[in-house]
Short mmCIF file of C-alpha atoms in Angstrom, two decimals:
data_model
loop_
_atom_site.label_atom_id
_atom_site.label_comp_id
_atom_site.label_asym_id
_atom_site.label_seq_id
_atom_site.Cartn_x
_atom_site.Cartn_y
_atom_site.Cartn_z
CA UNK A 1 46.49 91.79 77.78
CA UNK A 2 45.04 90.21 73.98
CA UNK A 3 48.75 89.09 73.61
CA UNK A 4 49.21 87.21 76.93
CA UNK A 5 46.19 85.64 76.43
CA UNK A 6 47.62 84.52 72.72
CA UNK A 7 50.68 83.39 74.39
CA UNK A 8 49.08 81.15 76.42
CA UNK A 9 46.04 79.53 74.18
CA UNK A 10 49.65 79.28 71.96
CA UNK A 11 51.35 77.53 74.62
CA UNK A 12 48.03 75.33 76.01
CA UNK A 13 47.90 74.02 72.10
CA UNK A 14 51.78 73.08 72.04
CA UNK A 15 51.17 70.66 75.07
CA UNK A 16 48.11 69.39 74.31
CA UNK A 17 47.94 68.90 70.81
CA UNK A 18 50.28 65.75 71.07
CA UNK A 19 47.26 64.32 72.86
CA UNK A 20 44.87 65.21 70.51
CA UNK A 21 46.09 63.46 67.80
CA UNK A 22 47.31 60.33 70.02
CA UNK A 23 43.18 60.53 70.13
CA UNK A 24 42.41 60.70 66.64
CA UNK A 25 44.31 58.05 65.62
CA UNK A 26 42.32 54.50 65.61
CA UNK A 27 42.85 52.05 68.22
CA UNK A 28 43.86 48.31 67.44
CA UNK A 29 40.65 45.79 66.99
CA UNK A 30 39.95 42.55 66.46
CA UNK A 31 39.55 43.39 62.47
CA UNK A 32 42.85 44.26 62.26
CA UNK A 33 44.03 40.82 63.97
CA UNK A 34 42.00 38.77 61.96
CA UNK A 35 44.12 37.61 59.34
CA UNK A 36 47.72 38.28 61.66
CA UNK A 37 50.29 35.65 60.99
CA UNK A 38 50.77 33.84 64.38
CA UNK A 39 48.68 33.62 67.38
CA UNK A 40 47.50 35.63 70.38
CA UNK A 41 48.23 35.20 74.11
CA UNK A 42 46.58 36.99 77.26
CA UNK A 43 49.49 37.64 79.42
CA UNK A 44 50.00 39.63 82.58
CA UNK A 45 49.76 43.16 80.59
CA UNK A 46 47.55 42.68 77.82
CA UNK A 47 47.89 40.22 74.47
CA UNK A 48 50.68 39.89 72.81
CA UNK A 49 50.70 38.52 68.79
CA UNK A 50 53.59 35.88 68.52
CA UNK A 51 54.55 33.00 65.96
CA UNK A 52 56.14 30.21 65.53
CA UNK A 53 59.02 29.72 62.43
CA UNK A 54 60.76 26.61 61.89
CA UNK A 55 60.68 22.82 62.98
CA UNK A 56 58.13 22.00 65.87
CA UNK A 57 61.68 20.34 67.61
CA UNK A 58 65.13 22.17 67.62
CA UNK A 59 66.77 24.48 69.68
CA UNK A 60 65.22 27.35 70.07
CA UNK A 61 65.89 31.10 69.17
CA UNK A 62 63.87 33.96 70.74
CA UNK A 63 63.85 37.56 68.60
CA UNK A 64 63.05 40.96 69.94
CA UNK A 65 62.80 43.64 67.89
CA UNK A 66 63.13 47.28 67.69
CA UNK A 67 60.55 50.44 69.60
CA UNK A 68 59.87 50.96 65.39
CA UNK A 69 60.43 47.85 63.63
CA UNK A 70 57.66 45.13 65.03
CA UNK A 71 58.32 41.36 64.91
CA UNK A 72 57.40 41.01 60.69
CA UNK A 73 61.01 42.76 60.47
CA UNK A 74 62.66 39.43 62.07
CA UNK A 75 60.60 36.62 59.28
CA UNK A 76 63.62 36.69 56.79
CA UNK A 77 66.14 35.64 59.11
CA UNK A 78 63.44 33.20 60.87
CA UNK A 79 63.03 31.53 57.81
CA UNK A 80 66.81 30.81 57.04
CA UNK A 81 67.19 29.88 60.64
CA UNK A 82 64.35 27.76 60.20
CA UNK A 83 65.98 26.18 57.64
CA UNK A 84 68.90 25.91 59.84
CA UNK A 85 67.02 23.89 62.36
CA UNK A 86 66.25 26.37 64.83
CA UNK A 87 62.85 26.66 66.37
CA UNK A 88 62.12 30.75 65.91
CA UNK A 89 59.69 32.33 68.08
CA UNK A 90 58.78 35.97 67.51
CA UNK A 91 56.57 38.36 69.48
CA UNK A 92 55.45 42.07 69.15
CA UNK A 93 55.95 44.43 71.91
CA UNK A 94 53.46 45.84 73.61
CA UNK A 95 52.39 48.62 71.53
CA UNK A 96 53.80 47.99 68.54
CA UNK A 97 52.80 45.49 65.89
CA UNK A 98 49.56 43.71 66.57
CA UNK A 99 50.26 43.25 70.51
CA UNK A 100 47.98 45.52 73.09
CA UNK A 101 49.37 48.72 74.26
CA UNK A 102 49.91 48.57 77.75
CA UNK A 103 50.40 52.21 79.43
CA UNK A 104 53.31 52.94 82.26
CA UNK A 105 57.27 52.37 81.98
CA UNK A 106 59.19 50.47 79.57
CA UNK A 107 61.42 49.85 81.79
CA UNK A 108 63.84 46.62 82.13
CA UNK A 109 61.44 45.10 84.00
CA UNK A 110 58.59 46.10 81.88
CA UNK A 111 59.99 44.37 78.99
CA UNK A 112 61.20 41.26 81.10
CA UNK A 113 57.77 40.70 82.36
CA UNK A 114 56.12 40.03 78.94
CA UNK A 115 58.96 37.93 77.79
CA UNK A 116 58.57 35.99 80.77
CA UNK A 117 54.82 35.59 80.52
CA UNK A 118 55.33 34.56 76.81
CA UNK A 119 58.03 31.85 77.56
CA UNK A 120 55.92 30.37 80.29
CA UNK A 121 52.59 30.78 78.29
CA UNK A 122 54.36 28.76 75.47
CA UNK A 123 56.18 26.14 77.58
CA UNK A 124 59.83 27.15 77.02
CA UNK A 125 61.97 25.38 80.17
CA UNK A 126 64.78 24.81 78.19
CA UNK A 127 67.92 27.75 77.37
CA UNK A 128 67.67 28.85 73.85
CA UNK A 129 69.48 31.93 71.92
CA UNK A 130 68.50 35.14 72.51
CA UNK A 131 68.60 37.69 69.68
CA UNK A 132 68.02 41.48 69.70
CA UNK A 133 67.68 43.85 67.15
CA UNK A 134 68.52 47.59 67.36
CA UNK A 135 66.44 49.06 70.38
CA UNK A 136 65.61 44.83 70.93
CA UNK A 137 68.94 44.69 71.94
CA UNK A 138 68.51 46.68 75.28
CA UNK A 139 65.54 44.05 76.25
CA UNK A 140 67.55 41.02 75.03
CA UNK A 141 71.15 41.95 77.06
CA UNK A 142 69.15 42.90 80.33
CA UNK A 143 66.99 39.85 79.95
CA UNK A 144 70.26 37.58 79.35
CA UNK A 145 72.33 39.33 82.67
CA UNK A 146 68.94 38.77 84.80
CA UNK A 147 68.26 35.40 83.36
CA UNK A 148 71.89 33.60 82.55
CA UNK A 149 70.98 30.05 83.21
CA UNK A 150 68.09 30.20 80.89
CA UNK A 151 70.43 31.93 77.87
CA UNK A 152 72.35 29.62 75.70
CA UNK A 153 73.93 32.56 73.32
CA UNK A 154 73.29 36.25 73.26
CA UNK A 155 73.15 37.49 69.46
CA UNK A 156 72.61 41.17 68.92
CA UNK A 157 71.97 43.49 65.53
CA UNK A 158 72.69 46.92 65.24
CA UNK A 159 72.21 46.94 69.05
CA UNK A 160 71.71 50.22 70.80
CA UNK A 161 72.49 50.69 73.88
CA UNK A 162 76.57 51.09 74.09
CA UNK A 163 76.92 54.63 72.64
CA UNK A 164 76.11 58.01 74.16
CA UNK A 165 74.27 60.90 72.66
CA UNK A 166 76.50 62.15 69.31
CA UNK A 167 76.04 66.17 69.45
CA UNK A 168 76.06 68.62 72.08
CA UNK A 169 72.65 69.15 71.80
CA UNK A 170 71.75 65.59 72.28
CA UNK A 171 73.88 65.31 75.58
CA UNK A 172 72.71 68.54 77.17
CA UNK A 173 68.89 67.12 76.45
CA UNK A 174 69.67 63.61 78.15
CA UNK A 175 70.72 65.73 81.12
CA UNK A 176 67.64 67.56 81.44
CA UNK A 177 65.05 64.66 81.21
CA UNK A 178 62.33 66.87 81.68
CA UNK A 179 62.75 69.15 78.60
CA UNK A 180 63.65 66.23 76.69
CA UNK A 181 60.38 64.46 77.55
CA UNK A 182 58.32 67.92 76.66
CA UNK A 183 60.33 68.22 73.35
CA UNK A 184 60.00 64.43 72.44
CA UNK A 185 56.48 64.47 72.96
CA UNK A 186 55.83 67.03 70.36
CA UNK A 187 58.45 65.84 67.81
CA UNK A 188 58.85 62.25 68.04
CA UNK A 189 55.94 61.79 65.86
CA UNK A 190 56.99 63.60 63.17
CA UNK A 191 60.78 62.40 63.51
CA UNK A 192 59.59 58.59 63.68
CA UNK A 193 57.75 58.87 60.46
CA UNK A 194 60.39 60.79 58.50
CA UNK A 195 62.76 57.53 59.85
CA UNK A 196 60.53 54.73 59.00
CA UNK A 197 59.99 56.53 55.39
CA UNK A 198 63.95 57.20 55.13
CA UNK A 199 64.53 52.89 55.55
CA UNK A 200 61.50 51.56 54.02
CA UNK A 201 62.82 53.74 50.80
CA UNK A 202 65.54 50.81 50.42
CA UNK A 203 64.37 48.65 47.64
CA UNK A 204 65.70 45.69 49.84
CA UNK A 205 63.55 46.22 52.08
CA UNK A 206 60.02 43.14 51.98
CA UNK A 207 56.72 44.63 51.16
CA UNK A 208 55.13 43.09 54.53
CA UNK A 209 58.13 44.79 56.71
CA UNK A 210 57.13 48.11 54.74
CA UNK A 211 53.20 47.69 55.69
CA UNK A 212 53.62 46.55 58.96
CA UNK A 213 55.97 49.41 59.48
CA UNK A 214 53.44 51.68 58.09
CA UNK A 215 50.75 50.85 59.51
CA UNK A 216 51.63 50.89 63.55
CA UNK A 217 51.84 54.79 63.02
CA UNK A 218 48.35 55.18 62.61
CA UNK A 219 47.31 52.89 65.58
CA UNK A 220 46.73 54.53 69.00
CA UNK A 221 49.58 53.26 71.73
CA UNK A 222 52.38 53.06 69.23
CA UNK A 223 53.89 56.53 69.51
CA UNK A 224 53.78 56.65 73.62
CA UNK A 225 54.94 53.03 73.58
CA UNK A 226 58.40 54.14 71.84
CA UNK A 227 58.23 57.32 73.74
CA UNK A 228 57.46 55.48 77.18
CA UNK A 229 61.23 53.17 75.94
CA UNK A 230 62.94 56.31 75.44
CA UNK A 231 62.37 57.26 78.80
CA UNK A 232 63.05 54.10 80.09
CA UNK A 233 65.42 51.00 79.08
CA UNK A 234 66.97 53.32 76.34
CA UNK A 235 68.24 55.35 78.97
CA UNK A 236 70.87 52.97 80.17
CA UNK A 237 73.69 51.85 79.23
CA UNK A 238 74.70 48.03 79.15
CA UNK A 239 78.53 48.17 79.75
CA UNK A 240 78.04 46.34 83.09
CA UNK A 241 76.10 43.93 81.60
CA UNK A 242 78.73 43.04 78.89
CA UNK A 243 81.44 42.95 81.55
CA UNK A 244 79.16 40.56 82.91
CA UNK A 245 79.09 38.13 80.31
CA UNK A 246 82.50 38.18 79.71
CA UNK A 247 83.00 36.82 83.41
CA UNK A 248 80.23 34.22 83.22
CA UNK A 249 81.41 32.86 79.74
CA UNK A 250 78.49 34.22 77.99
CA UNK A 251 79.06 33.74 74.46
CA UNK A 252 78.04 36.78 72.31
CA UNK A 253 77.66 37.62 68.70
CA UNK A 254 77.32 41.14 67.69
CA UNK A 255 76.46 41.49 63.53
CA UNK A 256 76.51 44.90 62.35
CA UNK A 257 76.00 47.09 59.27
CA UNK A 258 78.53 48.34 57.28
CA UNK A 259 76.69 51.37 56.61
CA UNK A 260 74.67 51.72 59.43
CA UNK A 261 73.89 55.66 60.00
CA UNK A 262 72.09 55.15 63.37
CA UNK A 263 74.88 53.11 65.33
CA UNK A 264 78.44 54.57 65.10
CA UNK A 265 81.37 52.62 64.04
CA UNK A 266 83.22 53.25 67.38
CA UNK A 267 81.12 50.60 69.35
CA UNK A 268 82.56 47.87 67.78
CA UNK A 269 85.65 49.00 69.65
CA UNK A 270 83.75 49.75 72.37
CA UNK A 271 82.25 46.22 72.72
CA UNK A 272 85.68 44.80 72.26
CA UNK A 273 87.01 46.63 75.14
CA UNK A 274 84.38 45.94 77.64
CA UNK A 275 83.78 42.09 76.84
CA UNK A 276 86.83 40.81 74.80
CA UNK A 277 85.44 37.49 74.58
CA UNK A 278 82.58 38.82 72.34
CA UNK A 279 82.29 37.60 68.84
CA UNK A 280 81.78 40.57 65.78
CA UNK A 281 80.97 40.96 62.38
CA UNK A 282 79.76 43.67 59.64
CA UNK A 283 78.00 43.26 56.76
CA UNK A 284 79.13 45.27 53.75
CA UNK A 285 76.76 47.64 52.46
CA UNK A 286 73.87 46.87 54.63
CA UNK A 287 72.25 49.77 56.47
CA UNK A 288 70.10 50.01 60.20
CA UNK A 289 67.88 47.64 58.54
CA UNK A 290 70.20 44.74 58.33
CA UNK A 291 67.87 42.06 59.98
CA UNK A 292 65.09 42.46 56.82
CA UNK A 293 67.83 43.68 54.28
CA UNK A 294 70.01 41.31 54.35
CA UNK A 295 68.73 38.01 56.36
CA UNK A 296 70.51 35.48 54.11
CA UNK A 297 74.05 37.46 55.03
CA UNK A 298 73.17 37.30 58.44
CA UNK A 299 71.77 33.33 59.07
CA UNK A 300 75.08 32.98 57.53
CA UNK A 301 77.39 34.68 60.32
CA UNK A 302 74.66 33.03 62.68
CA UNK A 303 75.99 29.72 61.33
CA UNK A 304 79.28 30.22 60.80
CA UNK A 305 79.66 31.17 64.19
CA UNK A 306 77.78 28.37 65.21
CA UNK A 307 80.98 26.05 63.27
CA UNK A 308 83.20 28.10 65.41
CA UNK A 309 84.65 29.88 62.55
CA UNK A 310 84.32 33.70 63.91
CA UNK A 311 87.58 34.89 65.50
#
């Protein structure tokens, strides 16, 4: 009878200790805010941290980042689109950076609903670019389909969201949500620092993206925000929205890296088949982290695409 009774204070600790440290960990304050780089807005679900880059006229471009990578990872490329004449906005997500974390599903709608709330809340009425990095991607393709009078040009980075699990072991998981969600809960911590650790190591990587990084793993809301994603717009797959786009004359740019280890090199065929009209390019020798390793390379796909020089 000692043993059951090991078993389960053994098995009470597995599913609870996930909790227990999501309480340990310090929640965001004012303190932390005080010297941010941008400004704060009260929307619908809580405030959000966003800036302004550029000239206070020009078109403008909206970025979204990735669940791990908050909105410092997208200031290189501002800056040289800045330069460019674009009006950049960036945001944090809920949960990540120095935005509030709001609880429930990160769902499509989840994520459209802040976007929305920061576009009115900033007086945006006219279409401007959309660009999406990584796991930003998702949000910025499903915002475009549900919002296509209000996008000018879709631009995505090392998008996910157009390749299924790689292993066995990862497709028998994303048909047993359940298991996965148990699972995830206890390792996603661990797995998201050993990631953030593995691309902040590149030397090419800014000292602010490598704090800010850093730091949103010891906040409170940061973990089950990218866990609360997983479960919900990473789940899909955007096909049908990139058929979509090729139909409505959507025009789309999709930069990638060379030597990216997290998106495989068959979705650039993959893109190509399910919206032909999309635009591509790679940039040599640039990993996942393409946006904040290598923004000069990739303002200057942005623009040469802009001349009408991409194939």
């Amino acid at each position: 009878m000692i043993w059951l009774l090991v078993v389960a204070i053994l098995i009470v600790g597995f599913l609870f200790l996930p909790s227990v440290q999501e309480t340990l960990r310090k929640p965001l304050t004012d303190s932390m805010r005080r010297f941010a780089p941008g400004r704060f807005a009260e929307l619908s679900q809580g405030q959000t941290h966003y800036r302004w880059i550029g000239p206070e006229r020009g078109p403008v471009a909206v970025c979204v980042h990735g669940i791990t990578t908050p909105s410092e990872g997208f200031a290189g490329l501002a800056e040289q689109l800045g330069n460019m004449g674009y009006r950049v906005l960036l945001y944090d997500l809920y949960g990540r950076g120095l935005s509030d974390h709001a609880t429930g599903p990160q769902d499509r709608a989840f994520f459209h609903q802040q976007l929305q709330d920061l576009l009115a809340h900033e007086g945006v009425v006219e279409d401007f670019i959309l660009i999406g990095y990584s796991a930003g991607g998702c949000i910025a393709t499903s915002f475009a389909a549900e919002n296509l009078p209000r996008v000018r040009q879709l631009i995505l980075i090392a998008s996910v969201g157009l390749h299924a699990p790689r292993t066995p072991v990862a497709g028998f998981m994303e048909r047993r949500p359940g298991l996965q969600d148990l699972i995830l809960r206890w390792t996603y911590p661990m797995a998201a620092r050993r990631y953030i650790k593995s691309h902040l190591s590149d030397p090419r990587s800014p000292s602010t993206v490598i704090r800010a990084q850093s730091a949103q793993t010891r906040r409170r809301g940061f973990f089950p925000a990218n866990l609360a994603a997983m479960r919900g717009i990473l789940r899909g797959d955007f096909a049908p929205e990139h058929r979509l786009f090729h139909r409505q004359g959507l025009p789309v740019l999709a930069i990638w890296g060379g030597d990216d280890r997290i998106i495989p090199g068959h979705v650039i065929g993959r893109l190509a088949e399910i919206n032909r009209s999309a635009k591509q390019a790679v940039v040599d020798g640039a990993g996942h982290s393409v946006v904040y390793t290598h923004p000069a390379e990739v303002a200057e796909i942005i623009a040469e695409n802009q001349r009408g020089g991409l194939a």
